[in-house]
Amino acid sequence: MAVDTVHVPLEVYRFQPGTDPAPSFRRYELDLAPHTPVLSALLRIRAETDPTLSLRYSCRSAICGSCAMRINAKSRLACETPVGPEIERHGRIVVEPMANQPVVRDLVVDQSPFWRDYRSIEPHLKLDPYHPMPEGKPNPMTPAEVARFHDTPRCISCAACYSACPAVAADPAFPGPMALAKLYRFVVDPRDAAHQDRLVRIQTEGLWLCLRCHLCTEACPKDVRPSERIRDLKEMAIAAQGATERGSRHAVAFAENLRGAGLLNETKLVRQTFGVLGTLPQLPHGIKIWRKKPEVAHRPRPIEGREELEQIYRALGPEGGR
Amino acid sequence: MKLAYYPGCVAQESGRELDMATRFVCRALEIELVEFPKFSCCGSGFVDEANEVLNVAINARNLAIAEAAGLDLMTICSTCQGMLSLAKLRMTDPAVRAKVDGALRPIGITYRGSSRVTHLLRVLVEDVGLPAIRQKVRRPLAGLKVGAFYGCHLLRPSDELRWESPEEPHAFEDLLAALGAEPVLYRGRVLCCGFPVQFVKPETAGRIAGHQILDARQHGAQAMATPCPLCHISLDAYQAPAAKLVGQPLDMPVFHLPQLVGLALGATPEELGLSRHLVPTEPVLARVPPAAR
């Protein structure tokens, strides 16, 4: 059965550091069936037009995670992105290497930062030396224990989430969505003996830099939903250790603040999170804001039915929700 | 049209200009706002980090208040919109529902999930409709190049919120065009403003906000507009520290969504609280021709 083709203009990022003065885009035009993956289009360019085009790929079946790149600004796998819908939406396909990792050549990036951040969470089981796994026998889990993993074992380490993450871009202290989703996977693993240590460590090592923008969850080709597991980690870290860091202090302070009047008391929140001394550096700019918006210093009028809210807090936390 | 008005915390305090503008626009477009002094804060994503079930319960209570009046609920904040929508979704999980119902029952609150959660932007585009708005424009924002800035929680997680494409939304740009303005497309319009880490690491938050403002400017924006008062805090109230962090002078007026609608519908700057911004809006307004008499 013959399929109608669409005209596909591709603009592909080209750069060879050390040789090219600056990155540039080269335009290629192909006629392709709409269901053709972007990866197949790139391989055809390489085979028929330009053998110097560099890219990384392997399985072509969304399993190996090698061909992640930015296609029309979205980080995703080239092997499972068909050209048709892209052309419909954008009229062209702009292909760039992943972000947040330096370019080696064209679409190939140096993934060292990604793997370094992954290693930082110690992605292996830490068994309790006093309770070794039974040798040569499986160590079964109950269905309820397996369910706690959610979809984290499906991760193929493609780094699309790392490329999409604005926290990774803005702050090298943030280990990235995949590392944290994997960390979650070890924290809930009943065979792992280091839950507590892992939660304590990650509080100071970037957990609270997540922006909960959900761009990782949008980018993930396997629906691992890293942003939601990072949220789970935050709640578990508070439960394990209390609010010891500025991020956890802020989350708990917010919950307590809201308990007061039912509405946010903005100035009090700053004090609760930063402490009296920590508030001082905020003051000069705070005064500028206050001049325009004096209500920042107001105490909000309590909502009606505040006692209902109080009952909800008594039933569900913040101290004993789970 | 009659809606339960959920103003959220910021619009009742430091972002009062957003509330003023919302009321002007709704009056002009005959949207009746029903107020409920019982509404509490949505938790702003922070309570969710501390205790997910508590966060769902707080918002189930808010939703139940609107339901009891038989009204759909309208937010004016991307974050409130996200929190209330996600609470409604989490309440479809029987385990969460049981815990939350268990906390609401003793205080006589029944949650049914019958009210729609919508945002002012959606009401304007989907319910009022752009043709009706176009008809009421008295001062077209002619020639004003505006970069819309959506706010994460209006768009993502997209499979749960099920509204516009999280990559290429266009409702806001369509609205801006209906007001006579020229929408500017830039990648940062669907990205984060940095607000969630404003209290964790202000310098990281500032760098993120600064980059989005620079991105909008590089694409020709003379002003930005946002449907989220938290984005407004990052982009306007903290623009000066952001400029220092990105090492470039920034001078980008940032409007709340209903302020631009209000201007086009003939409101005065006073009625929209424009003098309450940290970055002055006058230079931009001077470009817009006055309202036709």
PDB file of N, CA, C and O in Angstrom, chain A residues 256 259 309-322, chain B residues 51 54:
ATOM      1  N   GLU A 256       2.260  25.314  58.184  1.00  0.00           N
ATOM      2  CA  GLU A 256       1.925  25.869  59.500  1.00  0.00           C
ATOM      3  C   GLU A 256       1.353  27.275  59.370  1.00  0.00           C
ATOM      4  O   GLU A 256       0.405  27.649  60.059  1.00  0.00           O
ATOM      5  N   ARG A 259      -2.141  27.276  58.328  1.00  0.00           N
ATOM      6  CA  ARG A 259      -2.996  26.795  59.410  1.00  0.00           C
ATOM      7  C   ARG A 259      -3.484  27.961  60.281  1.00  0.00           C
ATOM      8  O   ARG A 259      -4.585  27.907  60.820  1.00  0.00           O
ATOM      9  N   LEU A 309     -10.659  24.002  59.038  1.00  0.00           N
ATOM     10  CA  LEU A 309      -9.295  23.762  58.566  1.00  0.00           C
ATOM     11  C   LEU A 309      -8.455  23.141  59.680  1.00  0.00           C
ATOM     12  O   LEU A 309      -7.680  22.208  59.464  1.00  0.00           O
ATOM     13  N   GLU A 310      -8.654  23.660  60.891  1.00  0.00           N
ATOM     14  CA  GLU A 310      -7.922  23.144  62.043  1.00  0.00           C
ATOM     15  C   GLU A 310      -8.231  21.650  62.248  1.00  0.00           C
ATOM     16  O   GLU A 310      -7.330  20.853  62.513  1.00  0.00           O
ATOM     17  N   GLN A 311      -9.495  21.295  62.076  1.00  0.00           N
ATOM     18  CA  GLN A 311      -9.886  19.874  62.217  1.00  0.00           C
ATOM     19  C   GLN A 311      -9.198  19.017  61.152  1.00  0.00           C
ATOM     20  O   GLN A 311      -8.757  17.901  61.420  1.00  0.00           O
ATOM     21  N   ILE A 312      -9.111  19.550  59.941  1.00  0.00           N
ATOM     22  CA  ILE A 312      -8.450  18.806  58.861  1.00  0.00           C
ATOM     23  C   ILE A 312      -6.977  18.598  59.210  1.00  0.00           C
ATOM     24  O   ILE A 312      -6.424  17.507  59.053  1.00  0.00           O
ATOM     25  N   TYR A 313      -6.343  19.645  59.716  1.00  0.00           N
ATOM     26  CA  TYR A 313      -4.936  19.534  60.115  1.00  0.00           C
ATOM     27  C   TYR A 313      -4.774  18.494  61.221  1.00  0.00           C
ATOM     28  O   TYR A 313      -3.831  17.711  61.224  1.00  0.00           O
ATOM     29  N   ARG A 314      -5.709  18.509  62.196  1.00  0.00           N
ATOM     30  CA  ARG A 314      -5.587  17.550  63.299  1.00  0.00           C
ATOM     31  C   ARG A 314      -5.716  16.130  62.785  1.00  0.00           C
ATOM     32  O   ARG A 314      -5.051  15.221  63.274  1.00  0.00           O
ATOM     33  N   ALA A 315      -6.575  15.934  61.779  1.00  0.00           N
ATOM     34  CA  ALA A 315      -6.797  14.573  61.277  1.00  0.00           C
ATOM     35  C   ALA A 315      -5.650  14.091  60.389  1.00  0.00           C
ATOM     36  O   ALA A 315      -5.309  12.914  60.397  1.00  0.00           O
ATOM     37  N   LEU A 316      -5.046  15.020  59.625  1.00  0.00           N
ATOM     38  CA  LEU A 316      -4.140  14.560  58.563  1.00  0.00           C
ATOM     39  C   LEU A 316      -2.706  15.077  58.665  1.00  0.00           C
ATOM     40  O   LEU A 316      -1.868  14.778  57.829  1.00  0.00           O
ATOM     41  N   GLY A 317      -2.397  15.834  59.654  1.00  0.00           N
ATOM     42  CA  GLY A 317      -1.015  16.314  59.718  1.00  0.00           C
ATOM     43  C   GLY A 317      -0.964  17.788  59.967  1.00  0.00           C
ATOM     44  O   GLY A 317      -1.956  18.325  60.370  1.00  0.00           O
ATOM     45  N   PRO A 318       0.125  18.506  59.735  1.00  0.00           N
ATOM     46  CA  PRO A 318       1.283  18.081  58.956  1.00  0.00           C
ATOM     47  C   PRO A 318       2.138  17.021  59.649  1.00  0.00           C
ATOM     48  O   PRO A 318       2.928  16.364  58.975  1.00  0.00           O
ATOM     49  N   GLU A 319       1.926  16.839  60.965  1.00  0.00           N
ATOM     50  CA  GLU A 319       2.868  15.938  61.643  1.00  0.00           C
ATOM     51  C   GLU A 319       2.524  14.471  61.467  1.00  0.00           C
ATOM     52  O   GLU A 319       3.406  13.641  61.576  1.00  0.00           O
ATOM     53  N   GLY A 320       1.290  14.122  61.156  1.00  0.00           N
ATOM     54  CA  GLY A 320       0.984  12.682  61.107  1.00  0.00           C
ATOM     55  C   GLY A 320       0.085  12.283  59.963  1.00  0.00           C
ATOM     56  O   GLY A 320      -0.912  11.608  60.162  1.00  0.00           O
ATOM     57  N   GLY A 321       0.413  12.760  58.746  1.00  0.00           N
ATOM     58  CA  GLY A 321      -0.468  12.505  57.614  1.00  0.00           C
ATOM     59  C   GLY A 321      -0.505  11.062  57.148  1.00  0.00           C
ATOM     60  O   GLY A 321      -1.526  10.562  56.724  1.00  0.00           O
ATOM     61  N   ARG A 322       0.624  10.376  57.231  1.00  0.00           N
ATOM     62  CA  ARG A 322       0.683   9.075  56.550  1.00  0.00           C
ATOM     63  C   ARG A 322       0.678   7.903  57.506  1.00  0.00           C
ATOM     64  O   ARG A 322       1.307   7.977  58.532  1.00  0.00           O
TER      65      ARG A 322
ATOM     66  N   ASN B  51       3.005  17.348  52.729  1.00  0.00           N
ATOM     67  CA  ASN B  51       1.997  16.351  53.068  1.00  0.00           C
ATOM     68  C   ASN B  51       0.930  16.331  51.967  1.00  0.00           C
ATOM     69  O   ASN B  51       0.034  17.171  51.944  1.00  0.00           O
ATOM     70  N   LEU B  54      -2.897  15.944  53.063  1.00  0.00           N
ATOM     71  CA  LEU B  54      -3.380  17.176  53.692  1.00  0.00           C
ATOM     72  C   LEU B  54      -3.697  18.216  52.625  1.00  0.00           C
ATOM     73  O   LEU B  54      -4.729  18.888  52.663  1.00  0.00           O
TER      74      LEU B  54
END
